[in-house]
Amino acid sequence: MMTKEEILNAAKKWEDFCIALRRDFHESPELSGQETQTIARICTELRAVGLSPIEVQDGGVLAVIEGDAPGKTVLLRADVDALPVQEDPCNLLRKKECVSKIPGVSHVCGHDCHAAMLVTVGKILAARRDFPGRIVLMFERGEEGGGNLRYLIDYLQKNHWDIDGVWGMHLNSDIPAGKFAIRSGPLMAGGLMFDITLVGKDGHGSRPDWANNPVDCFQTIQTALDKIRMRAVDPNDAITFSICRVSTESQRPNIIGRTLNFAGTVRYFDLERAYRPFSKAMRRIIDNIADAFECEAVYNQFECIAVPLINQSDCYEIAKQTLTEIFGEDRVVQGPLKFGSETLSYVMSFWPGMYLNLGIKDPTLGTGSGHHTAKFDVDESQFKTGVAAHIGYALAFLESSKKIQDFKPYDGDIWDLLGE
Ligand SMILES: [Zn+2]
Ligand SMILES: [Zn+2]
């Protein structure tokens, strides 16, 4: 089993490789679900160290590193997709080290770094098999769209890969470079995305009685939706709701458009207590008010993009202890509850896990612009920190004799959880 010094030395030794690989990914970003070249490169790199990557159609890649003794299975995950954002060649202070060569597409969430770090972890661990159990590397397509992970989970479930624990790490531009933000219990919100069209009847603004203006219907729906937060959900359960876009077909003040489209999102931390009653009430209100106004409500989208992400308490303890031992107490801080969402929550509904953030904000480097913004940039010197953290956690988890208590897996498969 690798010692703390060996882990840090290995991460340092592979630092140049990791940075170079990340720059390759960064220069040739691919959008969610279209990561052909990225996936091919990941497989090539894993094969080069004797691993046998399995490509799961539309899902991504899985690779197993078998230890030299029987034991548990820990899954480490990285996402690999980019975003439809035109990257700014400068960060908050200066020119970036590396910029996307694809117009309108860029890695401004840091998934290029996640992928490069996990490949590096694979390179290091493939050469060292002196641990009990096995380590699964999982490269997930389409994290930003939320839809591709289902195929990986389906593959794991159908093929009975008995996963004992899960780990995921995201770089974070709000947190000082080199600090880990960790939290036990709920960390990130579940998210519903909705996009609904109300279909009425078009007409002249002077004769609303000859038309059926969907704006009237929408106003009533919006008022009713504002009320259900208090009516449907226990006030102790956090939930937010926003309508973010409203548009009609009308091009002039005196034209009543036939349709009105509205879209938004709901964020929550408890699937059964908050999400289910809220979404049920939402649909009832929309359908019944549309009916009362003789409009048709067309659901273009009404789906969860993630469930709440809950860090399991024993996994949290292992992470806290390991990170503190490797990096020191001052590098590990308590993170806040976040209303953003993360697809790893689906994996962590079936298997206990730990998800955390590693800070990359450094004003002297110009990093710190928010994720998904054009000026987003990373502190590449933190990759070795991230690589060492992955390895440290995986080995500590496999070595730990602690029985995971206090985890109830979702009762059903991924399709049940998605409500399909
Ligand atoms: Zn993102
Ligand atoms: Zn991300």
Tab-separated table of C-alpha atoms and ligand atoms in Angstrom:
chain	number	residue	atom	x	y	z
A	1	MET	CA	0.000	0.000	0.000
A	2	MET	CA	1.348	3.418	-0.929
A	3	THR	CA	2.460	5.658	1.907
A	4	LYS	CA	1.505	9.318	2.107
A	5	GLU	CA	4.959	10.300	0.774
A	6	GLU	CA	4.716	7.829	-2.112
A	7	ILE	CA	1.311	9.220	-3.093
A	8	LEU	CA	2.590	12.810	-3.089
A	9	ASN	CA	5.769	11.843	-4.983
A	10	ALA	CA	3.854	9.916	-7.624
A	11	ALA	CA	1.437	12.834	-8.149
A	12	LYS	CA	4.421	15.186	-8.491
A	13	LYS	CA	6.195	12.842	-10.907
A	14	TRP	CA	3.129	12.695	-13.159
A	15	GLU	CA	2.346	16.423	-12.898
A	16	ASP	CA	3.761	17.388	-16.323
A	17	PHE	CA	1.866	14.550	-17.987
A	18	CYS	CA	-1.385	15.617	-16.308
A	19	ILE	CA	-0.988	19.269	-17.315
A	20	ALA	CA	-0.116	18.348	-20.922
A	21	LEU	CA	-3.119	16.004	-21.185
A	22	ARG	CA	-5.423	18.659	-19.767
A	23	ARG	CA	-4.158	21.189	-22.310
A	24	ASP	CA	-4.879	18.725	-25.125
A	25	PHE	CA	-8.439	18.260	-23.839
A	26	HIS	CA	-8.773	22.003	-23.331
A	27	GLU	CA	-7.714	22.917	-26.877
A	28	SER	CA	-10.150	20.416	-28.446
A	29	PRO	CA	-13.302	20.607	-26.311
A	30	GLU	CA	-16.368	18.561	-27.206
A	31	LEU	CA	-19.972	19.292	-26.214
A	32	SER	CA	-22.130	17.023	-24.024
A	33	GLY	CA	-22.777	13.689	-25.682
A	34	GLN	CA	-20.305	14.391	-28.513
A	35	GLU	CA	-17.051	13.561	-26.695
A	36	THR	CA	-15.717	11.092	-29.312
A	37	GLN	CA	-12.108	12.300	-29.471
A	38	THR	CA	-11.874	12.854	-25.714
A	39	ILE	CA	-13.150	9.337	-24.988
A	40	ALA	CA	-10.802	7.832	-27.610
A	41	ARG	CA	-7.809	9.602	-26.038
A	42	ILE	CA	-8.794	8.445	-22.530
A	43	CYS	CA	-8.999	4.819	-23.757
A	44	THR	CA	-5.620	5.085	-25.521
A	45	GLU	CA	-3.950	6.425	-22.375
A	46	LEU	CA	-5.484	3.701	-20.181
A	47	ARG	CA	-4.566	0.920	-22.609
A	48	ALA	CA	-0.980	2.178	-22.651
A	49	VAL	CA	-0.628	1.145	-18.989
A	50	GLY	CA	-2.260	-2.252	-19.487
A	51	LEU	CA	-5.835	-1.386	-18.478
A	52	SER	CA	-8.837	-2.584	-20.480
A	53	PRO	CA	-11.293	0.315	-20.764
A	54	ILE	CA	-14.921	-0.584	-21.474
A	55	GLU	CA	-16.837	1.893	-23.584
A	56	VAL	CA	-20.472	2.125	-22.533
A	57	GLN	CA	-22.498	3.505	-25.421
A	58	ASP	CA	-23.626	7.103	-24.790
A	59	GLY	CA	-22.448	6.782	-21.171
A	60	GLY	CA	-18.666	6.986	-21.191
A	61	VAL	CA	-15.834	4.720	-20.126
A	62	LEU	CA	-15.228	2.312	-17.237
A	63	ALA	CA	-11.863	0.791	-16.344
A	64	VAL	CA	-10.988	-1.533	-13.475
A	65	ILE	CA	-7.687	-1.668	-11.613
A	66	GLU	CA	-7.520	-4.941	-9.684
A	67	GLY	CA	-5.517	-4.964	-6.466
A	68	ASP	CA	-3.372	-7.935	-5.467
A	69	ALA	CA	-5.760	-9.108	-2.725
A	70	PRO	CA	-9.536	-9.481	-2.488
A	71	GLY	CA	-11.493	-6.612	-0.970
A	72	LYS	CA	-14.009	-3.843	-1.592
A	73	THR	CA	-14.685	-1.821	-4.755
A	74	VAL	CA	-14.361	1.942	-4.901
A	75	LEU	CA	-15.476	3.975	-7.912
A	76	LEU	CA	-13.744	7.246	-8.855
A	77	ARG	CA	-15.543	9.445	-11.339
A	78	ALA	CA	-14.577	12.284	-13.711
A	79	ASP	CA	-16.784	14.170	-16.152
A	80	VAL	CA	-15.407	14.996	-19.619
A	81	ASP	CA	-17.720	17.380	-21.502
A	82	ALA	CA	-17.355	21.036	-22.484
A	83	LEU	CA	-19.847	23.907	-22.810
A	84	PRO	CA	-21.228	26.073	-25.635
A	85	VAL	CA	-19.312	29.166	-24.445
A	86	GLN	CA	-16.894	31.307	-26.478
A	87	GLU	CA	-13.810	31.353	-24.294
A	88	ASP	CA	-12.028	34.622	-23.493
A	89	PRO	CA	-8.262	34.201	-24.094
A	90	CYS	CA	-7.658	36.167	-20.859
A	91	ASN	CA	-8.587	35.297	-17.297
A	92	LEU	CA	-9.218	37.954	-14.603
A	93	LEU	CA	-5.570	39.117	-14.738
A	94	ARG	CA	-3.683	37.955	-17.816
A	95	LYS	CA	-3.517	35.744	-20.903
A	96	LYS	CA	-4.459	32.119	-20.202
A	97	GLU	CA	-1.844	29.370	-20.588
A	98	CYS	CA	-4.133	27.472	-22.893
A	99	VAL	CA	-7.294	28.408	-24.842
A	100	SER	CA	-9.915	26.440	-26.804
A	101	LYS	CA	-9.250	26.127	-30.530
A	102	ILE	CA	-12.907	25.373	-31.259
A	103	PRO	CA	-15.036	28.522	-31.784
A	104	GLY	CA	-17.995	28.708	-29.422
A	105	VAL	CA	-17.025	25.623	-27.396
A	106	SER	CA	-14.823	25.552	-24.308
A	107	HIS	CA	-13.985	23.747	-21.089
A	108	VAL	CA	-15.118	26.506	-18.751
A	109	CYS	CA	-16.312	24.181	-15.983
A	110	GLY	CA	-13.003	22.335	-15.522
A	111	HIS	CA	-14.053	18.898	-16.778
A	112	ASP	CA	-10.889	18.787	-18.938
A	113	CYS	CA	-8.927	18.898	-15.664
A	114	HIS	CA	-11.121	16.241	-14.003
A	115	ALA	CA	-10.590	13.873	-16.943
A	116	ALA	CA	-6.824	14.475	-17.043
A	117	MET	CA	-6.501	13.948	-13.287
A	118	LEU	CA	-8.429	10.662	-13.340
A	119	VAL	CA	-6.357	9.330	-16.274
A	120	THR	CA	-3.235	10.230	-14.267
A	121	VAL	CA	-4.651	8.392	-11.250
A	122	GLY	CA	-5.136	5.352	-13.518
A	123	LYS	CA	-1.535	5.562	-14.772
A	124	ILE	CA	-0.166	5.672	-11.236
A	125	LEU	CA	-2.358	2.943	-9.752
A	126	ALA	CA	-2.030	0.575	-12.724
A	127	ALA	CA	1.683	0.322	-11.912
A	128	ARG	CA	0.983	-0.358	-8.206
A	129	ARG	CA	-1.383	-3.151	-7.448
A	130	ASP	CA	-0.463	-3.459	-3.780
A	131	PHE	CA	-3.932	-2.758	-2.385
A	132	PRO	CA	-6.923	-4.930	-1.484
A	133	GLY	CA	-10.007	-4.892	-3.699
A	134	ARG	CA	-10.440	-2.941	-6.895
A	135	ILE	CA	-10.629	0.608	-8.117
A	136	VAL	CA	-13.087	1.525	-10.871
A	137	LEU	CA	-12.374	4.605	-12.986
A	138	MET	CA	-15.513	6.098	-14.482
A	139	PHE	CA	-15.421	8.792	-17.191
A	140	GLU	CA	-18.858	10.311	-17.648
A	141	ARG	CA	-20.107	11.886	-20.852
A	142	GLY	CA	-22.604	14.746	-20.889
A	143	GLU	CA	-22.514	15.828	-17.238
A	144	GLU	CA	-23.684	19.334	-18.148
A	145	GLY	CA	-26.767	17.946	-19.896
A	146	GLY	CA	-27.429	15.443	-17.118
A	147	GLY	CA	-28.631	12.660	-19.415
A	148	ASN	CA	-25.715	10.326	-20.172
A	149	LEU	CA	-24.856	9.023	-16.729
A	150	ARG	CA	-27.982	6.844	-16.780
A	151	TYR	CA	-26.299	4.502	-19.276
A	152	LEU	CA	-23.270	4.025	-17.027
A	153	ILE	CA	-25.423	3.315	-13.977
A	154	ASP	CA	-27.592	0.958	-16.015
A	155	TYR	CA	-24.437	-0.904	-17.125
A	156	LEU	CA	-23.117	-1.149	-13.547
A	157	GLN	CA	-26.484	-2.414	-12.280
A	158	LYS	CA	-27.196	-4.865	-15.095
A	159	ASN	CA	-23.710	-6.371	-14.858
A	160	HIS	CA	-23.816	-6.512	-11.034
A	161	TRP	CA	-20.673	-4.526	-10.387
A	162	ASP	CA	-20.816	-4.456	-6.617
A	163	ILE	CA	-19.718	-0.947	-5.780
A	164	ASP	CA	-18.991	-0.272	-2.104
A	165	GLY	CA	-18.169	3.407	-2.322
A	166	VAL	CA	-18.046	6.357	-4.720
A	167	TRP	CA	-15.797	9.426	-4.977
A	168	GLY	CA	-16.156	12.554	-7.082
A	169	MET	CA	-14.229	15.822	-7.032
A	170	HIS	CA	-14.926	19.144	-8.757
A	171	LEU	CA	-12.522	22.039	-9.039
A	172	ASN	CA	-14.063	25.198	-7.629
A	173	SER	CA	-13.339	28.800	-8.552
A	174	ASP	CA	-14.829	30.297	-5.338
A	175	ILE	CA	-12.479	28.412	-3.029
A	176	PRO	CA	-8.840	29.457	-2.415
A	177	ALA	CA	-6.377	27.372	-4.431
A	178	GLY	CA	-5.344	24.155	-2.717
A	179	LYS	CA	-8.145	24.061	-0.125
A	180	PHE	CA	-10.650	21.235	0.005
A	181	ALA	CA	-14.243	22.136	0.894
A	182	ILE	CA	-15.991	19.137	2.436
A	183	ARG	CA	-19.357	18.563	4.030
A	184	SER	CA	-21.265	15.633	5.489
A	185	GLY	CA	-24.912	14.996	4.546
A	186	PRO	CA	-26.717	17.054	1.877
A	187	LEU	CA	-24.294	19.087	-0.221
A	188	MET	CA	-25.933	19.857	-3.569
A	189	ALA	CA	-29.559	20.224	-4.601
A	190	GLY	CA	-31.751	18.061	-6.751
A	191	GLY	CA	-32.972	19.950	-9.806
A	192	LEU	CA	-36.129	19.920	-11.900
A	193	MET	CA	-36.024	21.668	-15.278
A	194	PHE	CA	-39.317	22.629	-16.867
A	195	ASP	CA	-40.211	24.138	-20.231
A	196	ILE	CA	-43.920	24.465	-20.946
A	197	THR	CA	-45.927	25.955	-23.831
A	198	LEU	CA	-49.455	27.242	-23.334
A	199	VAL	CA	-51.449	27.118	-26.557
A	200	GLY	CA	-54.369	29.563	-26.892
A	201	LYS	CA	-55.808	31.380	-29.903
A	202	ASP	CA	-54.239	34.357	-31.690
A	203	GLY	CA	-56.060	37.607	-32.439
A	204	HIS	CA	-56.114	41.444	-32.476
A	205	GLY	CA	-55.373	43.189	-29.189
A	206	SER	CA	-58.559	45.264	-29.551
A	207	ARG	CA	-60.790	42.146	-29.351
A	208	PRO	CA	-59.543	39.824	-26.640
A	209	ASP	CA	-62.985	38.213	-26.627
A	210	TRP	CA	-62.370	36.879	-30.164
A	211	ALA	CA	-58.992	35.431	-29.147
A	212	ASN	CA	-57.732	33.305	-26.258
A	213	ASN	CA	-54.679	35.103	-24.919
A	214	PRO	CA	-52.264	32.621	-23.238
A	215	VAL	CA	-50.774	35.542	-21.261
A	216	ASP	CA	-53.971	35.650	-19.132
A	217	CYS	CA	-53.663	31.956	-18.423
A	218	PHE	CA	-49.969	32.274	-17.585
A	219	GLN	CA	-50.538	35.135	-15.116
A	220	THR	CA	-52.950	32.994	-13.132
A	221	ILE	CA	-50.609	30.002	-13.251
A	222	GLN	CA	-47.696	32.119	-12.015
A	223	THR	CA	-49.686	33.517	-9.093
A	224	ALA	CA	-50.802	30.021	-8.103
A	225	LEU	CA	-47.295	28.583	-8.424
A	226	ASP	CA	-45.946	31.297	-6.115
A	227	LYS	CA	-48.315	30.010	-3.427
A	228	ILE	CA	-47.443	26.310	-3.550
A	229	ARG	CA	-44.050	26.610	-1.895
A	230	MET	CA	-45.860	27.301	1.386
A	231	ARG	CA	-48.818	25.010	0.711
A	232	ALA	CA	-47.096	21.865	-0.559
A	233	VAL	CA	-43.766	21.685	1.273
A	234	ASP	CA	-42.806	21.669	4.957
A	235	PRO	CA	-41.105	25.025	5.703
A	236	ASN	CA	-38.178	23.107	7.261
A	237	ASP	CA	-37.301	21.701	3.827
A	238	ALA	CA	-35.298	24.041	1.620
A	239	ILE	CA	-36.656	24.497	-1.890
A	240	THR	CA	-36.275	27.265	-4.491
A	241	PHE	CA	-38.361	27.881	-7.575
A	242	SER	CA	-37.757	30.266	-10.485
A	243	ILE	CA	-39.407	30.994	-13.791
A	244	CYS	CA	-36.396	32.157	-15.801
A	245	ARG	CA	-37.834	32.704	-19.261
A	246	VAL	CA	-41.215	33.830	-20.622
A	247	SER	CA	-41.873	34.501	-24.312
A	248	THR	CA	-44.861	34.754	-26.663
A	249	GLU	CA	-45.269	34.637	-30.411
A	250	SER	CA	-46.513	38.237	-30.472
A	251	GLN	CA	-44.272	40.699	-32.331
A	252	ARG	CA	-46.340	43.849	-31.686
A	253	PRO	CA	-48.209	45.450	-28.795
A	254	ASN	CA	-51.553	44.933	-30.565
A	255	ILE	CA	-51.113	41.269	-31.523
A	256	ILE	CA	-52.293	38.478	-29.253
A	257	GLY	CA	-49.936	35.547	-29.836
A	258	ARG	CA	-51.246	32.004	-30.067
A	259	THR	CA	-48.657	30.516	-27.701
A	260	LEU	CA	-46.725	31.460	-24.584
A	261	ASN	CA	-43.657	29.556	-23.491
A	262	PHE	CA	-42.269	29.587	-19.958
A	263	ALA	CA	-39.300	27.746	-18.496
A	264	GLY	CA	-37.508	27.521	-15.186
A	265	THR	CA	-36.066	25.351	-12.488
A	266	VAL	CA	-36.811	23.950	-9.022
A	267	ARG	CA	-34.014	23.075	-6.540
A	268	TYR	CA	-34.517	20.988	-3.401
A	269	PHE	CA	-32.720	18.721	-0.916
A	270	ASP	CA	-35.284	16.016	-0.207
A	271	LEU	CA	-36.781	13.965	-3.026
A	272	GLU	CA	-39.782	12.571	-1.133
A	273	ARG	CA	-40.611	15.418	1.258
A	274	ALA	CA	-39.932	18.411	-1.006
A	275	TYR	CA	-39.702	17.452	-4.664
A	276	ARG	CA	-42.535	14.935	-5.031
A	277	PRO	CA	-45.284	17.067	-3.403
A	278	PHE	CA	-44.038	20.260	-5.078
A	279	SER	CA	-43.835	18.827	-8.608
A	280	LYS	CA	-47.180	17.075	-8.216
A	281	ALA	CA	-48.840	20.334	-7.124
A	282	MET	CA	-47.134	22.180	-9.981
A	283	ARG	CA	-48.546	19.866	-12.614
A	284	ARG	CA	-52.001	19.941	-11.053
A	285	ILE	CA	-52.038	23.753	-11.026
A	286	ILE	CA	-50.724	24.102	-14.583
A	287	ASP	CA	-53.090	21.486	-16.023
A	288	ASN	CA	-56.189	22.696	-14.193
A	289	ILE	CA	-55.656	26.415	-14.818
A	290	ALA	CA	-54.852	25.774	-18.490
A	291	ASP	CA	-58.063	23.769	-18.686
A	292	ALA	CA	-60.063	26.559	-17.025
A	293	PHE	CA	-58.692	29.054	-19.601
A	294	GLU	CA	-59.287	26.605	-22.464
A	295	CYS	CA	-55.565	26.553	-23.234
A	296	GLU	CA	-53.509	23.455	-23.890
A	297	ALA	CA	-50.404	22.953	-21.711
A	298	VAL	CA	-47.612	21.207	-23.654
A	299	TYR	CA	-44.746	19.876	-21.517
A	300	ASN	CA	-41.596	20.227	-23.636
A	301	GLN	CA	-39.501	19.354	-20.591
A	302	PHE	CA	-40.418	18.423	-17.039
A	303	GLU	CA	-37.579	16.325	-15.706
A	304	CYS	CA	-35.088	15.985	-12.906
A	305	ILE	CA	-31.535	16.734	-14.025
A	306	ALA	CA	-30.209	15.552	-10.668
A	307	VAL	CA	-31.439	14.326	-7.300
A	308	PRO	CA	-30.012	15.772	-4.068
A	309	LEU	CA	-26.380	14.867	-3.512
A	310	ILE	CA	-25.874	13.472	-0.008
A	311	ASN	CA	-22.399	12.742	1.322
A	312	GLN	CA	-22.529	9.566	3.402
A	313	SER	CA	-21.192	10.221	6.918
A	314	ASP	CA	-18.656	7.335	7.071
A	315	CYS	CA	-17.283	8.232	3.619
A	316	TYR	CA	-17.033	11.838	4.788
A	317	GLU	CA	-15.032	10.767	7.853
A	318	ILE	CA	-12.620	8.736	5.706
A	319	ALA	CA	-12.145	11.707	3.349
A	320	LYS	CA	-11.654	14.206	6.160
A	321	GLN	CA	-9.095	12.047	7.923
A	322	THR	CA	-7.199	11.140	4.737
A	323	LEU	CA	-7.029	14.679	3.346
A	324	THR	CA	-5.946	16.048	6.723
A	325	GLU	CA	-3.201	13.413	7.011
A	326	ILE	CA	-1.874	14.030	3.500
A	327	PHE	CA	-2.236	17.805	3.197
A	328	GLY	CA	-2.595	19.148	6.757
A	329	GLU	CA	-5.514	20.480	8.761
A	330	ASP	CA	-5.456	24.001	7.307
A	331	ARG	CA	-6.153	22.668	3.796
A	332	VAL	CA	-9.496	21.076	4.737
A	333	VAL	CA	-12.442	23.428	5.352
A	334	GLN	CA	-16.188	22.997	5.838
A	335	GLY	CA	-18.101	23.843	2.658
A	336	PRO	CA	-21.580	25.412	2.490
A	337	LEU	CA	-24.840	23.820	1.291
A	338	LYS	CA	-25.100	24.531	-2.451
A	339	PHE	CA	-28.232	24.934	-4.561
A	340	GLY	CA	-26.384	23.914	-7.722
A	341	SER	CA	-26.845	20.327	-8.944
A	342	GLU	CA	-24.495	17.499	-9.864
A	343	THR	CA	-25.236	14.268	-11.737
A	344	LEU	CA	-23.075	12.150	-9.422
A	345	SER	CA	-26.072	12.394	-7.080
A	346	TYR	CA	-27.686	9.590	-9.111
A	347	VAL	CA	-24.704	7.295	-8.517
A	348	MET	CA	-24.707	8.254	-4.843
A	349	SER	CA	-28.390	7.295	-4.546
A	350	PHE	CA	-27.407	3.666	-5.110
A	351	TRP	CA	-23.966	3.530	-3.478
A	352	PRO	CA	-22.585	5.541	-0.550
A	353	GLY	CA	-20.087	8.198	-1.493
A	354	MET	CA	-18.191	11.402	-1.027
A	355	TYR	CA	-18.200	14.416	-3.333
A	356	LEU	CA	-16.080	17.458	-2.627
A	357	ASN	CA	-14.533	20.604	-4.090
A	358	LEU	CA	-10.896	21.535	-4.578
A	359	GLY	CA	-10.229	25.274	-4.763
A	360	ILE	CA	-8.452	26.871	-7.735
A	361	LYS	CA	-8.948	30.574	-6.920
A	362	ASP	CA	-5.694	32.530	-6.863
A	363	PRO	CA	-5.801	36.314	-7.500
A	364	THR	CA	-2.055	36.337	-8.354
A	365	LEU	CA	-2.812	33.950	-11.267
A	366	GLY	CA	-6.076	35.613	-12.322
A	367	THR	CA	-8.184	32.518	-11.611
A	368	GLY	CA	-11.506	32.899	-9.801
A	369	SER	CA	-13.917	33.789	-12.606
A	370	GLY	CA	-17.063	31.692	-12.130
A	371	HIS	CA	-17.695	28.317	-13.738
A	372	HIS	CA	-19.401	28.601	-17.149
A	373	THR	CA	-18.048	32.161	-17.662
A	374	ALA	CA	-15.751	33.124	-20.559
A	375	LYS	CA	-12.893	34.168	-18.249
A	376	PHE	CA	-12.949	30.933	-16.215
A	377	ASP	CA	-9.432	29.571	-15.729
A	378	VAL	CA	-7.737	27.026	-13.494
A	379	ASP	CA	-4.628	26.805	-11.343
A	380	GLU	CA	-2.845	23.892	-13.014
A	381	SER	CA	-0.479	23.483	-10.052
A	382	GLN	CA	-3.444	22.029	-8.124
A	383	PHE	CA	-3.744	18.975	-10.382
A	384	LYS	CA	-1.138	17.104	-8.371
A	385	THR	CA	-3.157	17.917	-5.247
A	386	GLY	CA	-6.277	16.512	-6.885
A	387	VAL	CA	-4.494	13.385	-8.122
A	388	ALA	CA	-3.035	12.681	-4.675
A	389	ALA	CA	-6.472	13.228	-3.076
A	390	HIS	CA	-8.125	10.677	-5.414
A	391	ILE	CA	-5.462	8.056	-4.673
A	392	GLY	CA	-5.374	8.789	-0.947
A	393	TYR	CA	-9.132	8.419	-0.618
A	394	ALA	CA	-9.374	5.288	-2.771
A	395	LEU	CA	-6.680	3.476	-0.811
A	396	ALA	CA	-8.004	4.645	2.566
A	397	PHE	CA	-11.509	3.491	1.625
A	398	LEU	CA	-10.294	0.067	0.503
A	399	GLU	CA	-8.169	-0.353	3.599
A	400	SER	CA	-10.836	0.822	6.042
A	401	SER	CA	-12.508	-1.964	7.975
A	402	LYS	CA	-15.274	0.438	8.988
A	403	LYS	CA	-18.678	-0.898	8.012
A	404	ILE	CA	-20.764	1.727	6.240
A	405	GLN	CA	-23.781	2.408	8.416
A	406	ASP	CA	-26.568	4.801	7.868
A	407	PHE	CA	-26.989	4.430	4.102
A	408	LYS	CA	-30.196	3.361	2.450
A	409	PRO	CA	-29.804	2.733	-1.276
A	410	TYR	CA	-32.611	3.782	-3.585
A	411	ASP	CA	-35.023	0.880	-3.849
A	412	GLY	CA	-35.175	0.289	-7.611
A	413	ASP	CA	-32.994	0.761	-10.660
A	414	ILE	CA	-31.896	3.961	-12.389
A	415	TRP	CA	-34.976	3.999	-14.618
A	416	ASP	CA	-37.258	3.891	-11.568
A	417	LEU	CA	-35.299	6.759	-10.023
A	418	LEU	CA	-35.606	8.799	-13.209
A	419	GLY	CA	-39.332	8.099	-13.184
A	420	GLU	CA	-39.295	6.416	-16.590
B	1	ZN	ZN	-20.627	22.964	-15.174
B	2	ZN	ZN	-18.840	20.894	-13.789
